[in-house]
JSON list of C-alpha atoms in Angstrom, two decimals:
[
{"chain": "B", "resi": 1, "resn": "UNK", "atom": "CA", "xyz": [-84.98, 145.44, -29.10]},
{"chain": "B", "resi": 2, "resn": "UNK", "atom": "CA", "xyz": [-81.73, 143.68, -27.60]},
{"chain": "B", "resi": 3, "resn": "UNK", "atom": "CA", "xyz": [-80.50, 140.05, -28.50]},
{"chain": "B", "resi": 4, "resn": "UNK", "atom": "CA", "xyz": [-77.59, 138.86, -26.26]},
{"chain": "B", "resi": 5, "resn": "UNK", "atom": "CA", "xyz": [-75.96, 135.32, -27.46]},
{"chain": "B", "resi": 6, "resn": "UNK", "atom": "CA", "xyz": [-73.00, 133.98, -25.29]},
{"chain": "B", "resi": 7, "resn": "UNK", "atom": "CA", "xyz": [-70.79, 131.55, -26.36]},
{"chain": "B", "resi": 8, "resn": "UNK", "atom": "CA", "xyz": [-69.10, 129.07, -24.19]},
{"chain": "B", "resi": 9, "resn": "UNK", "atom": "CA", "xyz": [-64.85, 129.08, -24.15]},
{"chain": "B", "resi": 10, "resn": "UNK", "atom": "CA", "xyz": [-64.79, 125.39, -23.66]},
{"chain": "B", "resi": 11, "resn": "UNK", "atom": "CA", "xyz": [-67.25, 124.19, -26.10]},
{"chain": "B", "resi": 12, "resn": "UNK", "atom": "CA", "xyz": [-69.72, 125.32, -28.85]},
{"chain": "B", "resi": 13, "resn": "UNK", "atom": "CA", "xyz": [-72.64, 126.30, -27.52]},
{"chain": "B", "resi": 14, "resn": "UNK", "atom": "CA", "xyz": [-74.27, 129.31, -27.65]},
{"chain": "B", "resi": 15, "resn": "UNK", "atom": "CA", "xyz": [-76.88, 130.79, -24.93]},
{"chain": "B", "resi": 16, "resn": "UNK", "atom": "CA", "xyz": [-79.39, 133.33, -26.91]},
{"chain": "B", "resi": 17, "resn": "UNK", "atom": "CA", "xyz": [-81.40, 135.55, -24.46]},
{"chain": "B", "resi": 18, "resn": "UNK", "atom": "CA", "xyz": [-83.68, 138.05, -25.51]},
{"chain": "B", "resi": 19, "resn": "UNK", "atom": "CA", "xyz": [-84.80, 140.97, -24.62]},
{"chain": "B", "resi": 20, "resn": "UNK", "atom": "CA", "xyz": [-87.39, 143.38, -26.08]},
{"chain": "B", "resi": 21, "resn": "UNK", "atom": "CA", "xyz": [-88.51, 146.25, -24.04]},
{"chain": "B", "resi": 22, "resn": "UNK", "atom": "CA", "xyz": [-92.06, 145.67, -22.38]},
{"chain": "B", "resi": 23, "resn": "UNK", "atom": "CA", "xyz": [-91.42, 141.51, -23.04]},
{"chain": "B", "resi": 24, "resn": "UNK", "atom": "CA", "xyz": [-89.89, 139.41, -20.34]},
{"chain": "B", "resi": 25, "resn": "UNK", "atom": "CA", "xyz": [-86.42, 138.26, -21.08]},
{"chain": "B", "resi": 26, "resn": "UNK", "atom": "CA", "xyz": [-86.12, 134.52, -22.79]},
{"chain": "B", "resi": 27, "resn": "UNK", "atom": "CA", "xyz": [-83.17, 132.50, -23.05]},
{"chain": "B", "resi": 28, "resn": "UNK", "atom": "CA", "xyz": [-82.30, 129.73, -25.76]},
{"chain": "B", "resi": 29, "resn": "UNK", "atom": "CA", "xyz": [-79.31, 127.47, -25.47]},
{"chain": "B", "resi": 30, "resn": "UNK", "atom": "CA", "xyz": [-78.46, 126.10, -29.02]},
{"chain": "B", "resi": 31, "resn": "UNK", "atom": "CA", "xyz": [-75.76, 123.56, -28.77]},
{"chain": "B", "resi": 32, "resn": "UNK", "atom": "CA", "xyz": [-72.71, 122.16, -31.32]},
{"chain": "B", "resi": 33, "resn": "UNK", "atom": "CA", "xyz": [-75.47, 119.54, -33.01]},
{"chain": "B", "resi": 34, "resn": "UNK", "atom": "CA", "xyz": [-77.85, 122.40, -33.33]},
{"chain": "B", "resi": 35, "resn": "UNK", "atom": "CA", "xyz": [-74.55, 124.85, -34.84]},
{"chain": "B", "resi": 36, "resn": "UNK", "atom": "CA", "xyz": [-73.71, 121.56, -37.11]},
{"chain": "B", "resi": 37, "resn": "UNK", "atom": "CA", "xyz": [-76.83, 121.25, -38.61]},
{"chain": "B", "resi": 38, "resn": "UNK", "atom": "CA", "xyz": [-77.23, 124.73, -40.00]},
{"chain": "B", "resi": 39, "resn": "UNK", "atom": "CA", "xyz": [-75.42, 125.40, -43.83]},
{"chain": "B", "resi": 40, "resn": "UNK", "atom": "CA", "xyz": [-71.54, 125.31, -43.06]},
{"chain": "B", "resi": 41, "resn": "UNK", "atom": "CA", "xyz": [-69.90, 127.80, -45.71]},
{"chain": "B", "resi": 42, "resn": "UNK", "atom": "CA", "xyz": [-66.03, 127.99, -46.18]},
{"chain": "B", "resi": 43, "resn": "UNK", "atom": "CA", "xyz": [-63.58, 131.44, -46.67]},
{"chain": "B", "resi": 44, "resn": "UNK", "atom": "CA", "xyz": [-60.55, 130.86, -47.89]},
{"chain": "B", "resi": 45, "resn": "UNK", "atom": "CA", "xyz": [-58.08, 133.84, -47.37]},
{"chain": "B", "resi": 46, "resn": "UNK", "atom": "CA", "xyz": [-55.79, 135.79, -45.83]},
{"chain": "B", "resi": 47, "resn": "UNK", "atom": "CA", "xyz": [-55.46, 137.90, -42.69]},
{"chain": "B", "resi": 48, "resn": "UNK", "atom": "CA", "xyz": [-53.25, 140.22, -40.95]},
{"chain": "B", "resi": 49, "resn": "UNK", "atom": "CA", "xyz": [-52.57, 137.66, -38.08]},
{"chain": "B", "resi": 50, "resn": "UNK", "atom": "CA", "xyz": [-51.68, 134.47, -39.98]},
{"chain": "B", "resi": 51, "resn": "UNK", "atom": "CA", "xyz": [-48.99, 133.40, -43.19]},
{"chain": "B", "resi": 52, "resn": "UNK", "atom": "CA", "xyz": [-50.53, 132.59, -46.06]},
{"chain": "B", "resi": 53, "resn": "UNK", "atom": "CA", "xyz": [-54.06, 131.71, -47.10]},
{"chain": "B", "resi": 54, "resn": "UNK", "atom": "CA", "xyz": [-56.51, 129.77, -44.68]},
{"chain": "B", "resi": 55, "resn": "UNK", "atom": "CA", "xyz": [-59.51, 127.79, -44.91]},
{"chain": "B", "resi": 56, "resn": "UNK", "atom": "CA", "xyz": [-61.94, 128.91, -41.92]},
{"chain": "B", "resi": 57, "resn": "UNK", "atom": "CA", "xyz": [-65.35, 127.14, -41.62]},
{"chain": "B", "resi": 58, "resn": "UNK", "atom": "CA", "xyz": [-68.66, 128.12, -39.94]},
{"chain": "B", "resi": 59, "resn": "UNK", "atom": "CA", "xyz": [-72.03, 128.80, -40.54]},
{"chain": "B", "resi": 60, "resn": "UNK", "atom": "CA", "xyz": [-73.10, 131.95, -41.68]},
{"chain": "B", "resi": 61, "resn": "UNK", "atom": "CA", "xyz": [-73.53, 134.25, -38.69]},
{"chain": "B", "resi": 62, "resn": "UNK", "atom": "CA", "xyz": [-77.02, 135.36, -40.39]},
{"chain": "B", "resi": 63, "resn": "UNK", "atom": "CA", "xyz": [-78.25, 131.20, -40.68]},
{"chain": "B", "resi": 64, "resn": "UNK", "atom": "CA", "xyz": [-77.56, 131.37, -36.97]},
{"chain": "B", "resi": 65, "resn": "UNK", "atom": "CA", "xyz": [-79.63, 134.38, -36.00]},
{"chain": "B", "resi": 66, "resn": "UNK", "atom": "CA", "xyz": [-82.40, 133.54, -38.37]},
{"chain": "B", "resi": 67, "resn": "UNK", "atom": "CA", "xyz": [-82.92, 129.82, -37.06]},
{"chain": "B", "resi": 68, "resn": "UNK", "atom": "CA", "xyz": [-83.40, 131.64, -33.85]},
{"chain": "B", "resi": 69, "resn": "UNK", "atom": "CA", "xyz": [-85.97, 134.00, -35.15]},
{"chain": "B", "resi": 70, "resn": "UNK", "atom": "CA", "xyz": [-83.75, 136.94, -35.32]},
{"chain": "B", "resi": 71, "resn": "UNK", "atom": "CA", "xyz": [-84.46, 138.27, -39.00]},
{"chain": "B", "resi": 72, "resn": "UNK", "atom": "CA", "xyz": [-82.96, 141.77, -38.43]},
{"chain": "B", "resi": 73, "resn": "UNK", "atom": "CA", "xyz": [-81.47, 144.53, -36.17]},
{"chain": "B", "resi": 74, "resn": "UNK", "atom": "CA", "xyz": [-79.54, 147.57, -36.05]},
{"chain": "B", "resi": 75, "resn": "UNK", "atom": "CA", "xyz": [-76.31, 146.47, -35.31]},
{"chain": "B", "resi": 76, "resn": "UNK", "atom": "CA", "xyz": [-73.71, 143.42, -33.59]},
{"chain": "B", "resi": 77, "resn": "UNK", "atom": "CA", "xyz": [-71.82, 143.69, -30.68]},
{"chain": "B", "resi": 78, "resn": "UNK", "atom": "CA", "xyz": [-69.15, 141.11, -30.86]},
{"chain": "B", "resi": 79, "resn": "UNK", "atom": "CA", "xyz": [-67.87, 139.96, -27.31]},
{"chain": "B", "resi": 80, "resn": "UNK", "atom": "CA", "xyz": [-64.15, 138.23, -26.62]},
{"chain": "B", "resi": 81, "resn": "UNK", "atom": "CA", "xyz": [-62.98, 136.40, -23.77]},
{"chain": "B", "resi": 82, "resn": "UNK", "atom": "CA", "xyz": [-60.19, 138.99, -23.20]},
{"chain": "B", "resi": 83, "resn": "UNK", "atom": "CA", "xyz": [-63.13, 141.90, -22.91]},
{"chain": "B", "resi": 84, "resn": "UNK", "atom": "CA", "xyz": [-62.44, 143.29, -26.63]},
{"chain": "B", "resi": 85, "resn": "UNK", "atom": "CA", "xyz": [-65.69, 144.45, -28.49]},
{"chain": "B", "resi": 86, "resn": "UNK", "atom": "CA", "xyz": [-66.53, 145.34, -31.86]},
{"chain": "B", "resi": 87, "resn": "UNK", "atom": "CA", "xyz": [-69.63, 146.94, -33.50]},
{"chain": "B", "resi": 88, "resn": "UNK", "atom": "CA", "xyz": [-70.84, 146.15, -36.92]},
{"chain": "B", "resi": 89, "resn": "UNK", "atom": "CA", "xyz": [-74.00, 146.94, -38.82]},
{"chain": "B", "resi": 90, "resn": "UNK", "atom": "CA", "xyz": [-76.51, 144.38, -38.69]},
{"chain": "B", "resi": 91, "resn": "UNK", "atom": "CA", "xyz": [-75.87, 144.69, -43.03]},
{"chain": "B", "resi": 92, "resn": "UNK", "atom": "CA", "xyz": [-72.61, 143.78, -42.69]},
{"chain": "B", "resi": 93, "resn": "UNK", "atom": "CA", "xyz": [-74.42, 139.72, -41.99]},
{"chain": "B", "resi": 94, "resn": "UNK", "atom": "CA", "xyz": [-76.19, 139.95, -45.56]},
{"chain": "B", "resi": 95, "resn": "UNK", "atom": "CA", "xyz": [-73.54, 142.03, -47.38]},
{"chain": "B", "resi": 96, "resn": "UNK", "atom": "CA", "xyz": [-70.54, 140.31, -46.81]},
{"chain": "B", "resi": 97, "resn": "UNK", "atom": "CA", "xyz": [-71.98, 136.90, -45.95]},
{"chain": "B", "resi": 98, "resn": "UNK", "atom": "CA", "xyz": [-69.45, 136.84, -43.07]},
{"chain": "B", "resi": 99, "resn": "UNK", "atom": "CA", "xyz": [-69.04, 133.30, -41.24]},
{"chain": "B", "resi": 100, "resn": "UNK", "atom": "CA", "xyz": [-68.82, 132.17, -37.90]},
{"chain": "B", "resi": 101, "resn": "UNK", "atom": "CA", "xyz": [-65.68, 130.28, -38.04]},
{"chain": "B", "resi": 102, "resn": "UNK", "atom": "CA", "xyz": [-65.53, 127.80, -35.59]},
{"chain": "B", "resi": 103, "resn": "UNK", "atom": "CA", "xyz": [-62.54, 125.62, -37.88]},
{"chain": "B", "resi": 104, "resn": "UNK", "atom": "CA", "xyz": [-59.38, 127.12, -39.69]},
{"chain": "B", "resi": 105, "resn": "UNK", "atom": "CA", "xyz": [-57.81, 124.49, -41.93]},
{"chain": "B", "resi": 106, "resn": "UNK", "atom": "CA", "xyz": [-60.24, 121.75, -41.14]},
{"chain": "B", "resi": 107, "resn": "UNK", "atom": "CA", "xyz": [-58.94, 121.84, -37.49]},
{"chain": "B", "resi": 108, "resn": "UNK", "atom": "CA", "xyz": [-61.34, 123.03, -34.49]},
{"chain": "B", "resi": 109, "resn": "UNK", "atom": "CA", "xyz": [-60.67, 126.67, -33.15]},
{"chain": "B", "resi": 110, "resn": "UNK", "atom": "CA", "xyz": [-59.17, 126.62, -29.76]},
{"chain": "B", "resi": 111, "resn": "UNK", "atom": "CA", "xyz": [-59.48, 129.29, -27.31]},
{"chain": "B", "resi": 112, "resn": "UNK", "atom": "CA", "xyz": [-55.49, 129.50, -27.75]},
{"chain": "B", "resi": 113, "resn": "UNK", "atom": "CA", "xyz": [-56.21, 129.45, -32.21]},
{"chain": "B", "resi": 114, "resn": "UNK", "atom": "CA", "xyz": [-58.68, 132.24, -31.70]},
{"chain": "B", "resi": 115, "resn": "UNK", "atom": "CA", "xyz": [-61.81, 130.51, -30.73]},
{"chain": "B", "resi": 116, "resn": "UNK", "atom": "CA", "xyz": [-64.34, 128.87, -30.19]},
{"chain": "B", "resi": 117, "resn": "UNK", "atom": "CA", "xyz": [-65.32, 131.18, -32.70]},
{"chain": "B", "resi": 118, "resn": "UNK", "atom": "CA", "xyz": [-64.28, 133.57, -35.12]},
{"chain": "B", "resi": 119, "resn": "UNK", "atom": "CA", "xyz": [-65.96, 136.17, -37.27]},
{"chain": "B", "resi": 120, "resn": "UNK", "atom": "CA", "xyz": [-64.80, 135.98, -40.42]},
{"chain": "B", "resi": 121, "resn": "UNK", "atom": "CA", "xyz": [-65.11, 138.12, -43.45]},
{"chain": "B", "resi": 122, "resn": "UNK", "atom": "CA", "xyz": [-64.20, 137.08, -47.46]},
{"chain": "B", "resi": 123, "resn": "UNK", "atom": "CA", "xyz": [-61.27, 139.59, -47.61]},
{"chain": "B", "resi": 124, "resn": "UNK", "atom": "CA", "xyz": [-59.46, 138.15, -50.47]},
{"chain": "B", "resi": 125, "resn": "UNK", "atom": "CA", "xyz": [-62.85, 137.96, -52.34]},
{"chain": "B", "resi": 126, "resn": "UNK", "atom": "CA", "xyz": [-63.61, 141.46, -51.73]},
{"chain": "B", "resi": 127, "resn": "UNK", "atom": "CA", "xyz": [-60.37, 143.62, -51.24]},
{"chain": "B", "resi": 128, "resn": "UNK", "atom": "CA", "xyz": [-62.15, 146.81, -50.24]},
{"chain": "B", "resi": 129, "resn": "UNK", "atom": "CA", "xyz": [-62.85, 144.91, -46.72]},
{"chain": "B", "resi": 130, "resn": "UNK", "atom": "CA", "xyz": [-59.19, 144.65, -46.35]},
{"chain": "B", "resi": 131, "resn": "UNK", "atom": "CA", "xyz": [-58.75, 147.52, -44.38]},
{"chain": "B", "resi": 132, "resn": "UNK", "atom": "CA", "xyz": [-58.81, 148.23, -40.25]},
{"chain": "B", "resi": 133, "resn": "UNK", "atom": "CA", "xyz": [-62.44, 148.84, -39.88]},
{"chain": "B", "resi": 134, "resn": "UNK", "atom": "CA", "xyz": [-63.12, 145.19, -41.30]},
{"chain": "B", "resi": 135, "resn": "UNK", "atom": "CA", "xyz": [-59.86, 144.04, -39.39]},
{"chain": "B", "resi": 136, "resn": "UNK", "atom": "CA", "xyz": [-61.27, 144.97, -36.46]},
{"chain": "B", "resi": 137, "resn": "UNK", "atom": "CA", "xyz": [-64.67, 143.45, -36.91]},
{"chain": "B", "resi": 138, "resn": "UNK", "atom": "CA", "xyz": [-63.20, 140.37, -37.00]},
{"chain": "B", "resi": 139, "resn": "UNK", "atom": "CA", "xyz": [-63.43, 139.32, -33.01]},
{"chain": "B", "resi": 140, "resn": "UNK", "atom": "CA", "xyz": [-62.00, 136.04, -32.51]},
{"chain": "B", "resi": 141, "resn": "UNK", "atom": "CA", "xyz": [-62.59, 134.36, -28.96]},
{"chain": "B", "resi": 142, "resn": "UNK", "atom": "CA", "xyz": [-66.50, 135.15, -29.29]},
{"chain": "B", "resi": 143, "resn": "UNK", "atom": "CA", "xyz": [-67.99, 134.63, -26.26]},
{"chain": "B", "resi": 144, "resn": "UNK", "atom": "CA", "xyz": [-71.03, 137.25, -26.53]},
{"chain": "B", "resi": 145, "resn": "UNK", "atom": "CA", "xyz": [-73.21, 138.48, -29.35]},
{"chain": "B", "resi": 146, "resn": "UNK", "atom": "CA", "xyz": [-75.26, 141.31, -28.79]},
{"chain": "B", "resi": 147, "resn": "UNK", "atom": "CA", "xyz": [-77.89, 142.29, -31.26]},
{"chain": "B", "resi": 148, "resn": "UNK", "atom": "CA", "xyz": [-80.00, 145.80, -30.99]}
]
């Protein structure tokens, strides 16, 4: 099983295509309404790359995937514009509750502010993530999610 979503620099929408072995690939385009409408959750914290605490806002990167009938998987592949990956386990969506930021400070993500999106995870809430393995799950400049 193989879920690729890609997420347009310029605005927020996200093409889903899947692709399950003996099925014929489908694609979904969900666009910024469709993104707007699902729960929008809030992290307030810290990171490595900023001063101070931040607000970032999204939906929960699980809400996403389930509205689109994705209900689980093995693992993420998180795509950025500048061709950096990271790999989580498909847990770390339900464990950690992490968020799709697509707004830091009630301001949209630009491409230059790390978007249009930005996976974020509660590190001041849960201090055990604050350490390079969850540092470097959090891609910023999404453009592709890959689920297997």
């Amino acid at each position: 099983m193989g879920w690729l979503v890609s997420v347009q620099a310029s605005e927020m929408v996200v093409t889903v295509q899947t692709h399950f072995v003996g099925e014929p690939v489908t694609e979904v385009v969900v666009d910024e309404a469709t993104i707007s409408r699902l729960p929008q959750y809030e992290i307030v914290t810290g990171t490595p790359w900023d001063d101070g605490v931040h607000s970032y806002r999204g939906p929960r990167l699980l809400d996403l995937l389930n509205r689109l009938g994705i209900k689980q998987g093995r693992q993420v592949t998180l795509h950025a514009l500048n061709e950096y990956s990271a790999t989580l386990p498909f847990s770390d969506l339900r464990d950690f509750s992490v968020i799709l930021a697509h707004s830091q400070d009630g301001q949209p993500l630009s491409v230059r502010q790390r978007g249009p999106f930005f996976l974020m995870y509660p590190f001041d809430e849960l201090p055990r993530l604050k350490s390079k393995l969850y540092y470097a799950r959090s891609v910023w400049q999404i453009d592709r999610i890959t689920v297997e």
